[in-house]
GROMACS .gro file of C-alpha atoms in nm:
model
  326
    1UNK     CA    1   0.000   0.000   0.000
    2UNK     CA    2   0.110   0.372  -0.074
    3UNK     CA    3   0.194   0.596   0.163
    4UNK     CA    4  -0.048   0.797   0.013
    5UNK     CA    5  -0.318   0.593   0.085
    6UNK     CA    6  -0.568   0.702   0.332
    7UNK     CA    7  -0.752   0.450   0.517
    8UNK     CA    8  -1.058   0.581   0.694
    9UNK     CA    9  -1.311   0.453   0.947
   10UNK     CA   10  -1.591   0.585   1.161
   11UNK     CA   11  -1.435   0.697   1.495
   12UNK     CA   12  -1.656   0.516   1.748
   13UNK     CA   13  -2.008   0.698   1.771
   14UNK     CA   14  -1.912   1.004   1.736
   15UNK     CA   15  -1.997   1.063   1.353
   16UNK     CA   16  -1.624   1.139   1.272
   17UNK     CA   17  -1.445   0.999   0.997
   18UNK     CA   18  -1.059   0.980   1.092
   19UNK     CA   19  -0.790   0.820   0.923
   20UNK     CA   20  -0.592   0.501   1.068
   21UNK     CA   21  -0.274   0.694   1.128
   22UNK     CA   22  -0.320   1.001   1.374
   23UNK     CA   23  -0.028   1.249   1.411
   24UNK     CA   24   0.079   1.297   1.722
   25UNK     CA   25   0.233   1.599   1.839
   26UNK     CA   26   0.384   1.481   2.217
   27UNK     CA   27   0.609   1.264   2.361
   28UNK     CA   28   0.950   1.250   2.309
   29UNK     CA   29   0.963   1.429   1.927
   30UNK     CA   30   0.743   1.744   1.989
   31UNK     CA   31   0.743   1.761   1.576
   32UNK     CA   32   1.130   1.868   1.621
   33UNK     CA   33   1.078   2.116   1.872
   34UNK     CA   34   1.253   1.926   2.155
   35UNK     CA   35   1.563   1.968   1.918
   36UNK     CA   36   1.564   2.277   1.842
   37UNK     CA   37   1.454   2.290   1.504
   38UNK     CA   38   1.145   2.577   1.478
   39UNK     CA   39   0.813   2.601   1.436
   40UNK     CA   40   0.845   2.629   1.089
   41UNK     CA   41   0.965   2.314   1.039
   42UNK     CA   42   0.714   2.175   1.320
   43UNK     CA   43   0.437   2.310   1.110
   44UNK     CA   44   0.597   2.188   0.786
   45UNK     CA   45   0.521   1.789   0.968
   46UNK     CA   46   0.142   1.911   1.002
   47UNK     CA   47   0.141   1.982   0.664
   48UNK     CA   48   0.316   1.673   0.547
   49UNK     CA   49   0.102   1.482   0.747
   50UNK     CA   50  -0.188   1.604   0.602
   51UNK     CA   51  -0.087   1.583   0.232
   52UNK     CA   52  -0.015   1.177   0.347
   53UNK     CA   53  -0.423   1.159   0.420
   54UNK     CA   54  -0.377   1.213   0.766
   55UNK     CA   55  -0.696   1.393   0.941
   56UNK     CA   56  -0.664   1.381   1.258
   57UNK     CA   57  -0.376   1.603   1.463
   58UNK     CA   58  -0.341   1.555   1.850
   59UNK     CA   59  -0.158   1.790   2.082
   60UNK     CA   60  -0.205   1.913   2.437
   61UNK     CA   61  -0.132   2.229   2.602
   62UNK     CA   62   0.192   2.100   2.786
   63UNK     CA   63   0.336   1.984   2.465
   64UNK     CA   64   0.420   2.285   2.349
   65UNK     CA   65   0.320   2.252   1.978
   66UNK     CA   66  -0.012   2.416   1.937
   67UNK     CA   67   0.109   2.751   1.818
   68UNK     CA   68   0.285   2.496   1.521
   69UNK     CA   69   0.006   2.319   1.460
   70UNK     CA   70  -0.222   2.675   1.460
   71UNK     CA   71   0.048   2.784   1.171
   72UNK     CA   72   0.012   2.480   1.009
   73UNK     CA   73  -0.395   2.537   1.003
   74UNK     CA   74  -0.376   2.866   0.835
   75UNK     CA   75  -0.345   2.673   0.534
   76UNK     CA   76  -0.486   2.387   0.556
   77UNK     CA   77  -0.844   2.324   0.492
   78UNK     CA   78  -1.001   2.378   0.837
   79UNK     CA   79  -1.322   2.172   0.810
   80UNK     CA   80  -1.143   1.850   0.681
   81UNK     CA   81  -0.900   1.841   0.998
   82UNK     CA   82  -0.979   1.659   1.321
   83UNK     CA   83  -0.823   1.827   1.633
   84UNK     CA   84  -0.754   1.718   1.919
   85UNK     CA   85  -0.649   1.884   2.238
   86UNK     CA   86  -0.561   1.855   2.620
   87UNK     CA   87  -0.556   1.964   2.978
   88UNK     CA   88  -0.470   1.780   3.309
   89UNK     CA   89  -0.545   1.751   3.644
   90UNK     CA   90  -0.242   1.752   3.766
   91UNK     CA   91  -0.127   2.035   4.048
   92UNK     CA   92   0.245   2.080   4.232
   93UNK     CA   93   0.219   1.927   4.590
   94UNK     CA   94   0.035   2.196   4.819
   95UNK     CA   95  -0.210   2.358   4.529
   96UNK     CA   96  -0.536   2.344   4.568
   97UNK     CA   97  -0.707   2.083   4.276
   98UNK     CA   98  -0.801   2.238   3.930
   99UNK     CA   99  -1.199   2.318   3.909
  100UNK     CA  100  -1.376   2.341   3.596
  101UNK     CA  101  -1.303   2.702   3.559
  102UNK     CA  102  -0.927   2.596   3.549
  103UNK     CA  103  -0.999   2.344   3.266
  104UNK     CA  104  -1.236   2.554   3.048
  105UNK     CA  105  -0.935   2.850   3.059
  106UNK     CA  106  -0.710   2.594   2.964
  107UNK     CA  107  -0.957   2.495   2.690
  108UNK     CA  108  -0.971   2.886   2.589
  109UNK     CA  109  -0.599   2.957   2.565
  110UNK     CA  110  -0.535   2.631   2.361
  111UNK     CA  111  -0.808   2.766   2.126
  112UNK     CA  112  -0.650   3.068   2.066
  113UNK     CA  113  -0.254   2.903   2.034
  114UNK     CA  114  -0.440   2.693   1.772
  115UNK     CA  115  -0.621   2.975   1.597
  116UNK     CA  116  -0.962   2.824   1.594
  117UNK     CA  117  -1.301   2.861   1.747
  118UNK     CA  118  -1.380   2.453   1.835
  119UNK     CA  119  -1.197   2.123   1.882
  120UNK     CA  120  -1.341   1.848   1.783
  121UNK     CA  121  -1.173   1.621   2.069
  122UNK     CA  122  -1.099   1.755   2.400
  123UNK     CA  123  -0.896   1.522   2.651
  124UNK     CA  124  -0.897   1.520   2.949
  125UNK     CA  125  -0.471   1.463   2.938
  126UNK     CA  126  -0.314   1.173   3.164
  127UNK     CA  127  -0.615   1.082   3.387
  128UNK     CA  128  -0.549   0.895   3.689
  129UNK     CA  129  -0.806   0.625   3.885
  130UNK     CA  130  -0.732   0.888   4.210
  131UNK     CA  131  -0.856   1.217   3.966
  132UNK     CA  132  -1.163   1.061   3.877
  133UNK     CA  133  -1.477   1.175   4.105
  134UNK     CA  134  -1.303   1.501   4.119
  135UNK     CA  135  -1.318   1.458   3.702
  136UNK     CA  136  -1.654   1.328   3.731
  137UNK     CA  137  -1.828   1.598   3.943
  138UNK     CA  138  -1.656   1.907   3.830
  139UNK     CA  139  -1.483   1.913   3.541
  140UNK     CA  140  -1.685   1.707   3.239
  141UNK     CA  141  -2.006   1.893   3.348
  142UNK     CA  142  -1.790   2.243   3.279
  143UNK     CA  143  -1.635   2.051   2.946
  144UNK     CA  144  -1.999   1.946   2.898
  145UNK     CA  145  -2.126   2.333   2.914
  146UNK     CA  146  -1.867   2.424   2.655
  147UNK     CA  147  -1.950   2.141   2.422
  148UNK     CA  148  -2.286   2.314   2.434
  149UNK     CA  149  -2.167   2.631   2.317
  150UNK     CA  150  -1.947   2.465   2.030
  151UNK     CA  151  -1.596   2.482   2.147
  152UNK     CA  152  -1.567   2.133   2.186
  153UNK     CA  153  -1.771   1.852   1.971
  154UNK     CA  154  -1.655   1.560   2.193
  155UNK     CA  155  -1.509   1.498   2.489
  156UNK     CA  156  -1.266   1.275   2.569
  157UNK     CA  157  -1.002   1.166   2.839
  158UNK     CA  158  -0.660   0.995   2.797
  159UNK     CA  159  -0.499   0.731   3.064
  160UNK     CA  160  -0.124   0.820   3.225
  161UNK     CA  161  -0.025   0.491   3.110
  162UNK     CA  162   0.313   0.474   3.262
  163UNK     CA  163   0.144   0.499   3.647
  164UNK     CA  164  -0.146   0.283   3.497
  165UNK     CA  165  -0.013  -0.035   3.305
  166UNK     CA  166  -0.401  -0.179   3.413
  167UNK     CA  167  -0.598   0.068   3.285
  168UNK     CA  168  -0.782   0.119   3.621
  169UNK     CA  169  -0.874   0.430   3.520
  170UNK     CA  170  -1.095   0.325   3.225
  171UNK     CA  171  -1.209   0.089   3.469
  172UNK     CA  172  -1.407   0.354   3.654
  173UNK     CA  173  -1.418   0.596   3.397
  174UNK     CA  174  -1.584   0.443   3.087
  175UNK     CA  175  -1.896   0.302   3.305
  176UNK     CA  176  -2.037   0.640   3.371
  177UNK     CA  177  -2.018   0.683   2.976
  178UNK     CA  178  -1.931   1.055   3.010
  179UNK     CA  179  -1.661   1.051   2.707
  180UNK     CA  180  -1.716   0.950   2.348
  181UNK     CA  181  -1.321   0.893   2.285
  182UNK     CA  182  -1.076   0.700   2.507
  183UNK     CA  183  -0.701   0.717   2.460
  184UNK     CA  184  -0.541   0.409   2.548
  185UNK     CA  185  -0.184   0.271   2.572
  186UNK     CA  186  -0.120  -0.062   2.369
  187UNK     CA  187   0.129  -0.195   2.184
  188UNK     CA  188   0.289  -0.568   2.148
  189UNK     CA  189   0.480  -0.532   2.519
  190UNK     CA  190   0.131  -0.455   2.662
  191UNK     CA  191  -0.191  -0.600   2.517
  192UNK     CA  192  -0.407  -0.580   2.848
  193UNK     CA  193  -0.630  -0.346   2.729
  194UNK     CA  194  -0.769  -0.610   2.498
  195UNK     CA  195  -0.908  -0.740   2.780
  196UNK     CA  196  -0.987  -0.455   2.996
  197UNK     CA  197  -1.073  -0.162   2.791
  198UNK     CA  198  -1.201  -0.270   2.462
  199UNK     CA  199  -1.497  -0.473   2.531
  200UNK     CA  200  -1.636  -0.153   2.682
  201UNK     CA  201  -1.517   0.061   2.414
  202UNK     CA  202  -1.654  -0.188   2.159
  203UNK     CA  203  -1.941  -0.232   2.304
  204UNK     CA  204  -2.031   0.166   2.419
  205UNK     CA  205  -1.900   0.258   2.062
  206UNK     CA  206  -1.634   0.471   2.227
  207UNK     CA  207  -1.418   0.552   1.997
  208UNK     CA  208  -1.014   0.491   2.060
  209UNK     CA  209  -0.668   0.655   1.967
  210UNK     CA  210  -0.427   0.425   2.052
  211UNK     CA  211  -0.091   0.575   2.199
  212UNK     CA  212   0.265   0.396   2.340
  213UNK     CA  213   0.192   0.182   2.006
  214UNK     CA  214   0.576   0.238   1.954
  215UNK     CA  215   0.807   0.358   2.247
  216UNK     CA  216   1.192   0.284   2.309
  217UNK     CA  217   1.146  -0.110   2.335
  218UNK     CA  218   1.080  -0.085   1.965
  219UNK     CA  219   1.345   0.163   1.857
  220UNK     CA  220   1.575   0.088   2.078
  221UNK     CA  221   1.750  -0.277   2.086
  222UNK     CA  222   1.905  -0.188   2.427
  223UNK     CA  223   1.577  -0.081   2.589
  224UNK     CA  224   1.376  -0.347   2.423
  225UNK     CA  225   1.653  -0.592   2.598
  226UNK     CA  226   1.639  -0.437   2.866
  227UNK     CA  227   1.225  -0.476   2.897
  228UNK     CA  228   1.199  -0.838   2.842
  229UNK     CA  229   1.468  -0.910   3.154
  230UNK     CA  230   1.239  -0.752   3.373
  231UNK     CA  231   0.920  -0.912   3.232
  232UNK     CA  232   1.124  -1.231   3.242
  233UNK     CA  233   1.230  -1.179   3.640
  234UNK     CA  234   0.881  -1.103   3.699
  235UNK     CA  235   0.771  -1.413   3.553
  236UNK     CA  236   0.527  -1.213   3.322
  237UNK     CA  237   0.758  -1.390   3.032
  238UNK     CA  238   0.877  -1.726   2.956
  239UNK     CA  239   1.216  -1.611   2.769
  240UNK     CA  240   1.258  -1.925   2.580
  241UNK     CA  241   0.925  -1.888   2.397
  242UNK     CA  242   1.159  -1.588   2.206
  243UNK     CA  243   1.365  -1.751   2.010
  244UNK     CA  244   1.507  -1.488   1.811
  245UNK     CA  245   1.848  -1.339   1.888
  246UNK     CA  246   1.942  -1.215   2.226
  247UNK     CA  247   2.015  -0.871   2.081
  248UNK     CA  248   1.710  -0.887   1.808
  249UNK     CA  249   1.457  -1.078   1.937
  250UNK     CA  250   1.219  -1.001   1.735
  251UNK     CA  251   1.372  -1.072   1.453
  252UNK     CA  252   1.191  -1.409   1.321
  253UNK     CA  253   0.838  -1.201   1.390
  254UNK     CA  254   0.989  -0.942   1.122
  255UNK     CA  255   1.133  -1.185   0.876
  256UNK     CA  256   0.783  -1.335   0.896
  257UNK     CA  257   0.604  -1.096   0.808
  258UNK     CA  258   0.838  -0.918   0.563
  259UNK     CA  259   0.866  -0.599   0.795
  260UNK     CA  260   1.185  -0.394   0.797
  261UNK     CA  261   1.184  -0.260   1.143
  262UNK     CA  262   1.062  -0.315   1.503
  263UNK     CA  263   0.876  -0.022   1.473
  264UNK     CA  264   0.685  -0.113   1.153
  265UNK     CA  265   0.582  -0.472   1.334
  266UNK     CA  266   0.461  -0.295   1.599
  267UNK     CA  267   0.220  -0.034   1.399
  268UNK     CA  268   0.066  -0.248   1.200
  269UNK     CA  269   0.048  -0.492   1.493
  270UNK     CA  270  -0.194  -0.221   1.638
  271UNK     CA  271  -0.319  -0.062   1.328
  272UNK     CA  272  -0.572  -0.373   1.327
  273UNK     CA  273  -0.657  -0.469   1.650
  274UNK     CA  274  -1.002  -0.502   1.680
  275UNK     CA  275  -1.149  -0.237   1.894
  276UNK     CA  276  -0.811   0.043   1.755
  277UNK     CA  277  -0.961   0.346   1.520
  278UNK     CA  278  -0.652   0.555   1.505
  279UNK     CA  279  -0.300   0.507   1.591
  280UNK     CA  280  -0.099   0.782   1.648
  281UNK     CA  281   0.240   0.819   1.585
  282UNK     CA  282   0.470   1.096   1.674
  283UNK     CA  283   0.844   1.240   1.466
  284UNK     CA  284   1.045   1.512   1.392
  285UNK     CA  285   1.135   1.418   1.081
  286UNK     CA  286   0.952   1.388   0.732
  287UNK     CA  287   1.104   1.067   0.624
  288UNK     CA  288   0.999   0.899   0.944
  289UNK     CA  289   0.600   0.999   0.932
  290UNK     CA  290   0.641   0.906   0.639
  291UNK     CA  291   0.803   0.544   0.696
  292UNK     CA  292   0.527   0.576   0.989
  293UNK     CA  293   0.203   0.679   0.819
  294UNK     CA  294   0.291   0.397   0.557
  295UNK     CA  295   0.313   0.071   0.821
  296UNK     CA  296   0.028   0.178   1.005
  297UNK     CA  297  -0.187   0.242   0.646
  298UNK     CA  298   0.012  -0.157   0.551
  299UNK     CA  299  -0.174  -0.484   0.556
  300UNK     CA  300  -0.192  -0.685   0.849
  301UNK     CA  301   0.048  -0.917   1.014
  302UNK     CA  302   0.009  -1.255   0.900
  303UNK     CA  303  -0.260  -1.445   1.138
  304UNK     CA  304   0.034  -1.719   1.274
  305UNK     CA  305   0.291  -1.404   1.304
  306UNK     CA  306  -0.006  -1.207   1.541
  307UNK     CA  307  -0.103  -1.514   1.730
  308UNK     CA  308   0.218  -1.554   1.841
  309UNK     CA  309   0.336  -1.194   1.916
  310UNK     CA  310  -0.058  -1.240   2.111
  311UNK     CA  311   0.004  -1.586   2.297
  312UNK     CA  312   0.391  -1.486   2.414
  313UNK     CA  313   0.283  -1.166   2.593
  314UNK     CA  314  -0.019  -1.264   2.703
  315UNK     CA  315   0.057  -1.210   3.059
  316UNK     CA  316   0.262  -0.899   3.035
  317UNK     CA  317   0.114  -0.652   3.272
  318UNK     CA  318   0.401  -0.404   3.394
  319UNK     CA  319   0.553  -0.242   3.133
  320UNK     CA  320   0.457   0.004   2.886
  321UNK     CA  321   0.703  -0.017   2.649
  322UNK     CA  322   0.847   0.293   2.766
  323UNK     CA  323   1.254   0.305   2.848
  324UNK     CA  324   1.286   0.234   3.230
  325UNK     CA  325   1.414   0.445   3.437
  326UNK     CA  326   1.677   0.405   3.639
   0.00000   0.00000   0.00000
């Protein structure tokens, strides 16, 4: 398949139509501006992305990209973009919690860094089990007030993944059915959420971005090694049911399915997961979305390749795929 190519679905109930690949404008890449390299060029990936078929951009007020991605949207075709935007809970030691006037300024300002009147998605950004009531009683019905007026079409909440391997979060969160999109962490190293989160999603039409699809264990042979010691000392992994290289062991899982990299087994490894609308994927350079946009738009695994990669970290709970610290 073409890089080109856009594959589109129905996001969960929500009436959207987003593409499979989602850019994401976080984590460690920032769209370059962790390293320096401008806004211009930051913008210049929004762009790209677009021109690739991509529809849907996420980015959060901490990340520091919205005033890129508002460049970026002064010209691009407004009404054909999905947005999606952010704003946490989370308070320095001694502050008083965030009400829902907190939020909806939040919601305000990231407006105006992204040069538009409405979002169509508005997170709630990291949730945590512990922030829920709080969420429940005083910030959604605020959220909920603005969605009224037409700054926000959906609402939506995101899991801090790295506290919450588990997904207890979703756990309390997506029974009260207050949010019409859920972002959730999964990726080969952690599959729980096929068991925990997307029967409900499924089954509530919630609609999902999926995030942590790729982290360090997939770009990063050290990391990756690293990873499966742990889950191996924790007994979450039987080691010899990897029989690939000790410094590659994923190798046989590529060569079987013809993929070049780690990181383009584990993309399209999501990219059709039953119960996955969009997986996002984050760079700072144009020849990786690129590499990017075009595994998660690929084929599927083969069925024996995803079985496996399924049945050999089936009991993986801790990790996240994210580079431990130390």
């Amino acid at each position: 398949m073409d890089a080109t190519t856009s594959v589109r679905a129905p996001l969960g109930r929500t009436g959207l139509v987003t593409s499979r690949a989602g850019l994401g404008c976080g984590g460690r890449p920032r769209l370059g501006l962790r390293r320096d390299l401008g806004e211009a060029h930051a913008a210049s990936l929004v762009t790209l992305a677009f021109d690739l078929g991509v529809n849907l951009i996420d980015t959060a007020a901490t990340y520091g990209t919205e005033p890129a991605v508002g460049r970026a949207l002064r010209e691009l075709p407004r009404d054909e973009l999905i947005l999606s935007t952010k704003a946490g809970l989370w308070r320095t030691e001694g502050d008083p919690p965030p009400t829902g006037a907190d939020i909806v300024a939040s919601l305000h300002a990231s407006l105006e860094r992204l040069g538009t009147d409405r979002v169509e998605l508005f997170h709630l950004h990291g949730l945590t089990a512990a922030q829920w009531p709080l969420a429940e009683s005083e910030i959604v019905p605020a959220l909920e007030r603005e969605r009224d007026a037409g700054r926000i079409r959906h609402l939506a909440v995101s899991e801090h993944f790295n506290s919450d391997p588990g997904h207890e979060m979703f756990g309390r969160s997506l029974p009260a059915d207050r949010f019409d999109v859920a972002m959730v962490g999964f990726n080969i190293l952690n599959q729980t959420a096929r068991e925990t989160v997307f029967p409900r999603t499924i089954e509530a039409r919630v609609g999902t971005l999926i995030m942590f699809a790729v982290r360090d264990g997939f770009s990063d042979p050290a990391a990756l090694r690293t990873l499966l010691d742990r889950a191996s000392a924790s007994g979450e992994l039987h080691p010899e049911s990897l029989t690939g290289p000790v410094d590659d062991p994923l190798a046989p899982f590529r060569a079987a399915a013809s993929a070049r990299t780690n990181t383009e087994l584990a993309y399209r490894f999501c990219a059709h997961e039953p119960g996955c609308d969009v997986v996002l994927t984050g760079t700072s350079r144009p020849e990786h979305l690129r590499e990017n946009v075009a595994a998660i738009n690929a084929p599927p695994l083969p069925g024996d390749v995803t079985n496996d990669l399924r049945r050999i970290f089936s009991n993986v709970r801790t990790l996240t795929a994210q580079r431990p610290k130390t």
